[in-house]
Amino acid sequence: MENQYPVRFLNRMKNMLNSNEYVLFVKSLHQDSLKGLRVNTLKISSDDFLSFSPFTLSQVPWVENGFYYSKHERPGKHPYHEAGLYYIQEPSAMAVAPLLAPEPGEKVLDLAAAPGGKTGQLAEQMMGKGLLVANEIVPSRAKILAENVERLGIANALVTSESPQSLAKRLPQFFDRILLDAPCSGEGMFRKDEQARIEWSEENVWMCARRQAEILNCAAQMLRPGGTLIYSTCTFSSEENEQLIEEFLDQHPGFSLIPLPLKPGFSRGNPEWTHLKDEKIKGTVRVWPHIAQGEGHFMALLKKESFSSDEEEIQSCNGMKKKHRNAKSRDKSVKSALKKTINVFKEFCTAFDWNPSFDLSIERITLFGEQLYLLPEGSPDLEEMRVLRAGLHLGTLKKNRFEPSHALALSFPRWAQVPSVSYRADQKEIESYLKGETLPSPGDNGWVLIQVDGFPLGWGKRIDGIIKNHYPKGLRKNI
Ligand code: SAM
């Protein structure tokens, strides 16, 4: 096994770790990576899920709603996955978002968010209140992020696909909390990702460190004074971890490092791997595969104590703020189109026998072409931004008719009091529905929410005893 790993990588690890630790570390590379799922507490509590979970689960020590499952199980193929009851997530990766601890009502940014594991955790902690911007620079990955946001039933997220630089220009000092799970050399994922091993080079480690410094700088610009920022990687190299944080603190005197708590399985960051050897670096956290039941990870929590002394940052902030205020006003024709659309949506709600609890005022509703969205509270001006989801996608306006979106279906709670049909997870109707087939079902004509054990899966439209399938074509599969 050792020789499947780049020799230069192993030598670097030998230099970092003492000889006993190095032996244990290499031994851990022989072991299978661990599989994890995180219960989506936006939809169900861990205890409730455990009471009927079809999987054998054991607790991840550092996250209440995180569990290991055996490599023989396939939770990603179960209908509960399609209903968003959980997210398949590497156990160490679950550690980061809870340490940022966003609160309901805050403005939170997940700067490098795809596929969305940590976005889901931030949303759980925000409990649907406030603004969550989930950004991913690579458009194809941003699409997957948007699908996961939808499946998890997250209603208060803006999904964007911007570079950190352009986002920082638009949103200076805007966020209360920022999570930066940086693109890295991925050494911590080597045992589960052969491609990462093949692509590894020392030059790439250095390139990643430079890129991380740039992205972290952008994140710093977007944080409000008093706000907190968590930086994480899934790599072992000190250049991308302790050294990067040391350099950042040196160049940003307005920031301080907040020592992270040591949860079971966590280890301290090592000042010996930095240039200044400052003890405060011990406030960062490492997750090692030879110590914890998870892959390699690094985390550092930073606080912006004061306004940055960086003149350029302050100037760019002032300029952008003016632009936001000006762009806020909407012209009359847009307002009247919105009012009409809101009325069409209200007609749909009445026909569906549903009284939505959310704010349907014109400030919270936006139209992208024919697509109607409920904006999260505190949304910035979205003009000229690459936005994949502007909050909760309510549906599509089709010639004065309203067609509800899949995202809206998945945002309903369990056993919602609306026209619906529920099947048990093991009933053949569930398989048929997820394949895109029609379902025989007596009852009134109109939209129905299809549920698995009371959890929404998607839409159907009943006409004369047959439910026409509205499960999105792109999601249909054999499970
Ligand atoms: N936080 C995600 C999660 O928990 O599911 C994983 C994020 S992954 C470690 C890092 C992300 O950074 C990738 O999706 C990658 O496409 C993105 N990325 C790559 N280059 C970037 C850049 N220059 N700026 C910002 N993000 C970048």
Coordinates of C-alpha atoms and ligand atoms in Angstrom, one line a residue, residues 38 87-89 93-94 96 110-121 135-139 141-142 145 148 162-165 179-184 211-212 214-215 232-234 297, ligand 1:
R38 CA -25.8 13.3 8.5
Y87 CA -26.9 13.8 3.4
I88 CA -24.0 11.4 2.6
Q89 CA -21.0 13.1 4.1
A93 CA -16.0 17.0 7.0
M94 CA -19.0 17.1 9.3
V96 CA -16.4 22.2 10.4
D110 CA -20.3 29.3 2.3
L111 CA -17.7 30.5 -0.2
A112 CA -16.6 27.2 -1.8
A113 CA -19.7 25.2 -1.3
A114 CA -20.2 22.4 -3.8
P115 CA -21.4 19.7 -3.5
G116 CA -23.1 21.2 -0.4
G117 CA -22.4 19.1 2.7
K118 CA -21.4 22.1 4.8
T119 CA -24.1 24.3 3.3
G120 CA -26.7 21.8 4.6
Q121 CA -25.2 22.0 8.1
N135 CA -21.3 29.9 -3.7
E136 CA -19.4 27.6 -6.1
I137 CA -17.1 28.9 -8.8
V138 CA -17.3 25.8 -11.1
P139 CA -20.7 26.0 -12.9
R141 CA -20.5 21.8 -9.5
A142 CA -22.8 24.8 -8.7
L145 CA -25.0 22.2 -5.2
N148 CA -28.6 19.3 -3.0
E162 CA -19.1 33.6 -8.8
S163 CA -15.4 33.9 -8.2
P164 CA -14.4 34.8 -4.7
Q165 CA -12.9 38.0 -6.2
L179 CA -17.2 29.2 5.9
L180 CA -14.3 28.7 3.6
D181 CA -13.7 25.0 2.8
A182 CA -10.9 25.7 0.5
P183 CA -9.9 23.8 -2.7
C184 CA -6.8 22.0 -1.6
R211 CA -4.7 30.1 -4.2
Q212 CA -6.0 29.5 -0.7
E214 CA -6.1 34.7 -2.3
I215 CA -9.5 33.2 -1.5
S232 CA -10.8 24.3 6.5
T233 CA -9.0 21.9 4.2
C234 CA -8.9 18.2 3.8
H297 CA -8.9 17.6 8.0
Ligands
SAM1 N1 -17.6 22.7 1.1 C1 -17.9 21.6 0.2 C2 -18.8 20.6 0.9 O1 -18.7 20.5 2.1 O2 -19.5 19.9 0.2 C3 -16.6 21.1 -0.5 C4 -15.8 22.1 -1.1 S1 -14.4 21.5 -1.9 C5 -13.3 21.2 -0.7 C6 -13.7 23.0 -2.6 C7 -14.5 23.7 -3.7 O3 -13.8 24.9 -4.1 C8 -14.7 22.8 -4.9 O4 -16.1 22.7 -5.2 C9 -14.0 23.6 -6.0 O5 -14.7 23.6 -7.3 C10 -14.0 25.0 -5.5 N2 -12.9 25.9 -6.1 C11 -12.0 25.5 -7.0 N3 -11.2 26.6 -7.3 C12 -11.7 27.6 -6.7 C13 -11.4 29.0 -6.6 N4 -10.4 29.5 -7.3 N5 -12.1 29.8 -5.8 C14 -13.1 29.3 -5.1 N6 -13.5 28.0 -5.1 C15 -12.8 27.2 -5.9

